[in-house]
Short mmCIF file of C-alpha atoms and ligand atoms in Angstrom, two decimals:
data_model
loop_
_atom_site.label_atom_id
_atom_site.label_comp_id
_atom_site.label_asym_id
_atom_site.label_seq_id
_atom_site.Cartn_x
_atom_site.Cartn_y
_atom_site.Cartn_z
CA MET B 24 28.71 36.12 -4.09
CA HIS B 25 25.80 36.88 -1.79
CA GLN B 26 26.63 37.74 1.77
CA THR B 27 24.72 36.85 4.81
CA SER B 28 23.43 40.58 4.96
CA ASP B 29 22.08 40.04 1.48
CA ILE B 30 20.04 37.01 2.56
CA GLN B 31 18.94 38.93 5.77
CA GLN B 32 17.73 41.88 3.70
CA ALA B 33 15.68 39.65 1.53
CA VAL B 34 14.25 37.73 4.74
CA ASN B 35 13.44 41.28 6.21
CA PHE B 36 11.51 42.13 3.22
CA ILE B 37 9.44 39.12 3.12
CA GLN B 38 8.76 39.52 7.07
CA GLN B 39 7.28 42.93 6.44
CA HIS B 40 4.68 41.19 4.13
CA THR B 41 3.64 38.36 6.36
CA ASP B 42 4.18 37.27 9.95
CA LYS B 43 3.74 33.63 9.03
CA LYS B 44 6.67 31.46 9.88
CA PRO B 45 7.12 28.83 7.22
CA THR B 46 8.88 25.38 8.18
CA ILE B 47 8.38 23.77 4.99
CA GLY B 48 9.73 24.80 1.57
CA ILE B 49 8.72 23.68 -1.79
CA ILE B 50 10.21 24.57 -5.31
CA LEU B 51 7.63 23.92 -7.99
CA GLY B 52 8.66 22.65 -11.32
CA SER B 53 7.38 23.22 -14.89
CA GLY B 54 3.33 22.94 -14.69
CA LEU B 55 3.17 22.52 -11.05
CA GLY B 56 2.54 25.98 -10.05
CA PRO B 57 -1.04 25.33 -9.20
CA PHE B 58 0.05 23.85 -5.91
CA ALA B 59 0.79 27.35 -4.70
CA ASP B 60 -2.82 28.24 -5.35
CA THR B 61 -3.96 25.67 -2.85
CA LEU B 62 -2.16 27.39 -0.02
CA GLU B 63 -4.70 29.24 2.14
CA ASP B 64 -4.56 32.63 3.61
CA ALA B 65 -1.61 33.21 1.18
CA VAL B 66 0.61 35.97 0.58
CA HIS B 67 2.09 36.50 -2.86
CA ILE B 68 5.64 38.29 -3.42
CA PRO B 69 6.78 38.86 -6.91
CA TYR B 70 10.44 37.79 -7.15
CA ASP B 71 11.47 41.14 -8.82
CA THR B 72 10.35 42.97 -5.66
CA ILE B 73 12.50 40.94 -3.20
CA PRO B 74 15.90 42.44 -2.70
CA HIS B 75 18.92 40.41 -4.25
CA PHE B 76 16.35 37.99 -6.05
CA ALA B 77 16.83 37.34 -9.73
CA LYS B 78 13.82 37.43 -12.20
CA SER B 79 13.12 34.43 -14.02
CA ALA B 80 11.84 34.41 -17.64
CA ALA B 81 11.17 30.70 -18.10
CA VAL B 82 8.00 29.85 -20.08
CA GLY B 83 5.52 27.99 -18.08
CA HIS B 84 6.61 29.48 -14.34
CA ALA B 85 5.12 32.30 -12.59
CA ASN B 86 7.75 34.30 -10.60
CA GLU B 87 6.61 34.56 -7.17
CA LEU B 88 6.90 33.44 -3.65
CA VAL B 89 3.73 32.25 -2.06
CA ILE B 90 3.51 31.88 1.77
CA GLY B 91 0.45 30.20 3.24
CA LYS B 92 -1.17 27.29 5.00
CA SER B 93 -1.44 23.69 3.77
CA GLY B 94 -3.36 22.07 6.54
CA ASP B 95 -1.63 22.71 9.82
CA LYS B 96 1.73 23.44 8.16
CA THR B 97 3.16 26.82 6.98
CA VAL B 98 4.70 26.46 3.55
CA ILE B 99 6.81 28.84 1.37
CA ALA B 100 6.32 27.89 -2.39
CA MET B 101 8.59 28.90 -5.30
CA LYS B 102 6.37 29.48 -8.09
CA GLY B 103 9.01 29.49 -10.69
CA ARG B 104 12.68 28.91 -10.18
CA PHE B 105 15.95 30.32 -11.60
CA HIS B 106 17.60 27.99 -14.11
CA TYR B 107 21.30 27.98 -14.91
CA TYR B 108 20.67 27.88 -18.68
CA GLU B 109 18.86 31.12 -18.34
CA GLY B 110 22.26 32.74 -17.66
CA PHE B 111 21.69 33.11 -13.70
CA THR B 112 24.94 32.33 -11.66
CA LEU B 113 24.36 29.32 -9.35
CA ASP B 114 24.40 31.91 -6.60
CA GLN B 115 21.47 33.44 -8.09
CA VAL B 116 19.91 30.22 -8.56
CA THR B 117 20.23 29.06 -5.07
CA PHE B 118 19.75 32.39 -3.18
CA PRO B 119 15.98 31.70 -2.46
CA VAL B 120 17.06 28.48 -0.52
CA ARG B 121 19.51 30.52 1.49
CA VAL B 122 16.45 32.82 2.13
CA MET B 123 14.27 29.93 3.12
CA LYS B 124 16.73 28.77 5.54
CA MET B 125 16.98 31.93 7.40
CA LEU B 126 13.30 32.23 7.36
CA GLY B 127 13.24 29.10 9.53
CA VAL B 128 12.54 26.42 6.87
CA GLU B 129 13.45 22.92 7.94
CA LYS B 130 12.46 20.64 5.21
CA LEU B 131 12.31 21.31 1.56
CA ILE B 132 10.46 19.51 -1.21
CA ILE B 133 12.17 20.02 -4.63
CA THR B 134 10.24 19.29 -7.81
CA ASN B 135 10.83 19.27 -11.58
CA ALA B 136 9.94 18.03 -14.94
CA CYS B 137 12.59 15.91 -16.62
CA GLY B 138 13.18 13.27 -19.08
CA ALA B 139 13.19 9.51 -18.36
CA VAL B 140 16.48 7.78 -19.15
CA ASN B 141 15.63 4.37 -17.38
CA THR B 142 13.33 2.51 -20.14
CA SER B 143 11.15 0.85 -17.73
CA PHE B 144 9.63 4.14 -16.79
CA LYS B 145 6.97 5.78 -18.63
CA PRO B 146 6.08 9.59 -19.20
CA GLY B 147 3.85 10.72 -16.25
CA ASP B 148 5.56 8.63 -13.76
CA LEU B 149 6.58 10.46 -10.72
CA MET B 150 9.99 9.68 -9.57
CA LEU B 151 11.54 10.24 -5.78
CA ILE B 152 15.09 11.12 -6.41
CA THR B 153 17.31 8.90 -4.37
CA ASP B 154 20.67 10.63 -5.40
CA HIS B 155 21.92 12.63 -8.20
CA ILE B 156 24.80 13.13 -10.71
CA ASN B 157 26.13 16.47 -11.58
CA LEU B 158 27.07 16.33 -15.37
CA THR B 159 27.76 20.23 -15.42
CA ALA B 160 31.39 20.74 -13.85
CA ASN B 161 29.81 23.55 -12.01
CA ASN B 162 28.83 23.45 -8.28
CA PRO B 163 26.95 26.20 -6.27
CA LEU B 164 29.52 26.00 -3.54
CA ILE B 165 32.54 27.03 -5.74
CA GLY B 166 33.91 30.29 -4.28
CA PRO B 167 34.79 31.54 -0.98
CA ASN B 168 33.02 29.75 1.68
CA ASN B 169 30.87 31.52 4.27
CA PRO B 170 31.11 29.41 7.40
CA GLU B 171 28.04 30.96 8.84
CA LEU B 172 26.11 29.29 6.08
CA GLY B 173 27.72 25.82 6.13
CA VAL B 174 31.04 23.69 5.81
CA ARG B 175 33.72 24.25 3.23
CA PHE B 176 33.90 20.49 2.38
CA LEU B 177 30.17 19.07 2.32
CA ASP B 178 29.26 15.51 2.88
CA VAL B 179 27.07 14.39 0.03
CA SER B 180 26.43 11.00 0.86
CA GLU B 181 22.71 11.44 1.59
CA VAL B 182 21.50 14.64 0.02
CA TYR B 183 17.93 13.58 -0.35
CA ASN B 184 16.90 12.66 3.19
CA LYS B 185 16.23 8.97 4.02
CA GLN B 186 13.44 9.40 6.65
CA LEU B 187 11.59 11.91 4.48
CA ARG B 188 11.87 9.55 1.39
CA THR B 189 10.32 6.95 3.32
CA ILE B 190 7.41 9.19 4.24
CA VAL B 191 6.88 10.07 0.67
CA SER B 192 6.91 6.59 -0.65
CA ASP B 193 4.52 5.35 2.10
CA VAL B 194 2.15 8.26 1.15
CA ALA B 195 2.42 7.33 -2.48
CA ASN B 196 1.56 3.69 -1.40
CA GLU B 197 -1.45 4.96 0.58
CA LEU B 198 -2.69 7.06 -2.32
CA ASN B 199 -1.95 4.35 -4.76
CA ILE B 200 0.29 6.55 -6.85
CA THR B 201 2.92 4.80 -8.84
CA LEU B 202 6.26 6.27 -7.45
CA GLN B 203 9.45 5.31 -9.34
CA GLN B 204 12.74 5.81 -7.45
CA GLY B 205 16.19 6.68 -9.14
CA VAL B 206 19.18 8.82 -9.82
CA TYR B 207 18.62 12.14 -11.45
CA ALA B 208 21.37 13.54 -13.68
CA TRP B 209 21.65 17.22 -13.90
CA TRP B 210 22.22 18.81 -17.43
CA THR B 211 22.70 22.30 -17.95
CA GLY B 212 20.30 22.70 -21.06
CA PRO B 213 18.94 24.62 -22.48
CA THR B 214 19.34 22.01 -25.42
CA TYR B 215 17.78 18.55 -24.59
CA GLU B 216 20.43 15.75 -24.56
CA THR B 217 21.50 14.04 -28.04
CA PRO B 218 20.58 10.08 -28.13
CA ALA B 219 24.15 9.56 -27.69
CA GLU B 220 24.31 11.66 -24.52
CA VAL B 221 21.28 9.82 -23.10
CA ARG B 222 22.79 6.68 -23.69
CA MET B 223 26.17 7.79 -21.83
CA ILE B 224 23.68 9.14 -19.05
CA ARG B 225 22.38 5.62 -18.77
CA VAL B 226 25.57 4.03 -18.54
CA LEU B 227 26.77 6.50 -15.98
CA GLY B 228 23.92 5.15 -13.69
CA ALA B 229 21.17 7.76 -13.94
CA ASP B 230 17.35 7.09 -14.36
CA ALA B 231 16.49 10.59 -15.41
CA VAL B 232 17.93 13.66 -16.63
CA GLY B 233 16.88 17.44 -16.15
CA MET B 234 17.97 20.96 -16.00
CA SER B 235 17.37 22.02 -12.40
CA THR B 236 17.05 20.51 -8.88
CA VAL B 237 20.65 19.67 -8.07
CA PRO B 238 22.06 23.17 -7.23
CA GLU B 239 19.16 23.82 -4.95
CA ALA B 240 19.62 20.75 -3.42
CA ILE B 241 23.23 21.06 -2.82
CA ILE B 242 22.51 24.39 -1.23
CA ALA B 243 19.85 23.17 1.02
CA HIS B 244 21.81 19.93 2.15
CA HIS B 245 24.70 22.59 2.84
CA SER B 246 22.11 24.93 4.87
CA GLY B 247 21.25 21.93 6.95
CA ILE B 248 17.71 21.82 5.61
CA LYS B 249 16.18 18.30 5.05
CA THR B 250 15.65 17.99 1.31
CA ILE B 251 13.79 15.56 -0.94
CA GLY B 252 13.19 15.72 -4.56
CA ILE B 253 10.26 14.57 -6.65
CA SER B 254 10.49 14.58 -10.45
CA CYS B 255 7.59 14.36 -13.13
CA LEU B 256 9.03 12.23 -15.73
CA THR B 257 7.31 14.10 -18.68
CA ASN B 258 8.88 12.27 -21.60
CA MET B 259 11.24 9.52 -22.53
CA ALA B 260 14.71 11.23 -22.86
CA CYS B 261 15.84 11.87 -26.45
CA GLY B 262 16.45 8.89 -28.60
CA ILE B 263 14.69 6.19 -26.81
CA LEU B 264 11.60 6.89 -28.90
CA ASP B 265 11.70 7.60 -32.57
CA GLN B 266 10.46 11.08 -32.08
CA PRO B 267 11.71 14.45 -31.49
CA LEU B 268 11.23 16.05 -28.23
CA GLY B 269 9.63 19.51 -27.57
CA HIS B 270 8.61 21.81 -24.68
CA GLU B 271 4.85 21.30 -25.34
CA GLU B 272 5.24 17.54 -24.63
CA VAL B 273 7.06 18.46 -21.20
CA ILE B 274 4.28 20.88 -20.29
CA GLU B 275 1.13 18.40 -21.65
CA THR B 276 2.47 15.63 -19.47
CA ALA B 277 3.01 17.68 -16.39
CA GLU B 278 -0.55 19.06 -17.11
CA ARG B 279 -1.98 15.49 -17.18
CA VAL B 280 -0.22 14.40 -14.08
CA LYS B 281 -0.83 17.59 -12.05
CA SER B 282 -3.56 16.39 -9.90
CA THR B 283 -1.77 13.18 -8.89
CA PHE B 284 1.24 15.28 -8.04
CA LEU B 285 -0.66 17.58 -6.11
CA GLN B 286 -2.25 14.82 -3.80
CA LEU B 287 1.17 13.39 -3.25
CA ILE B 288 2.49 16.78 -2.22
CA THR B 289 -0.13 17.79 -0.05
CA LYS B 290 -0.42 14.66 2.00
CA THR B 291 3.38 14.30 2.04
CA ILE B 292 3.54 17.81 3.75
CA ALA B 293 0.79 16.86 6.12
CA ARG B 294 3.18 13.94 7.28
CA PHE B 295 6.19 16.26 7.62
N1 HPA V 15 15.96 16.39 -20.50
C1 HPA V 15 16.33 17.28 -19.74
N2 HPA V 15 15.49 18.14 -19.19
C2 HPA V 15 14.09 17.95 -19.17
C3 HPA V 15 13.58 16.87 -20.09
C4 HPA V 15 14.54 16.10 -20.88
O1 HPA V 15 14.29 14.85 -21.49
N3 HPA V 15 12.30 16.85 -20.13
C5 HPA V 15 11.87 18.00 -19.32
N4 HPA V 15 13.03 18.37 -18.80
#
């Protein structure tokens, strides 16, 4: 379990590289790394140089923090994230969120690529996460609670901040971007779901399923960071269409939607 002093060491290291004070954080999912390249006057800090950071090996992800300006806002972007399925502990997966908090981040945008479970959605749609279902039987807050970081028993009735969600949906309207809304189910991966599992997930009340986001969202909420999640529905979840699912499809769709996603995020940040 990371201690407050570990977070402080990572923060000190980052602050040696930049005097920028980020107030908005963003975690970039599969194929969305290019957002970080839009940040101006940016500093790039590879994860493996930062004290206590793990090193991600996921295909399609870079592995660095990028701190720079988006309009008048100072943003810290995670280009690449740590996934539970890679074998990282949830403490490692969520450590960067603790670091963002200590750096002064007040609002966090978590993005991901995921599968559409709701059959009225289509590949390439974006989805604002309204709530989540944790299917993993794990939780990043299991273990001793550090009261300096947050409460022991966390209220999760509004993990995804309502006020910020309204801003995102207003921005989507203004930009004429179709923005679905729905519940995200967290699946450990690395296998995709079986068709039977997808039917189960639908019955349970989820609209989309993916392998990330929920641990980071829980820790952001625990830290008092206002959080939103936006998914790129890269594919119909397994069994909905009569075809196999591969990582290539996920990357291809994320690539196709990239510029729309970048527009939505950029204008959202300007409004935050
Ligand atoms: N399931 C889980 N994770 C995913 C999917 C999916 O269908 N697509 C992209 N990430």
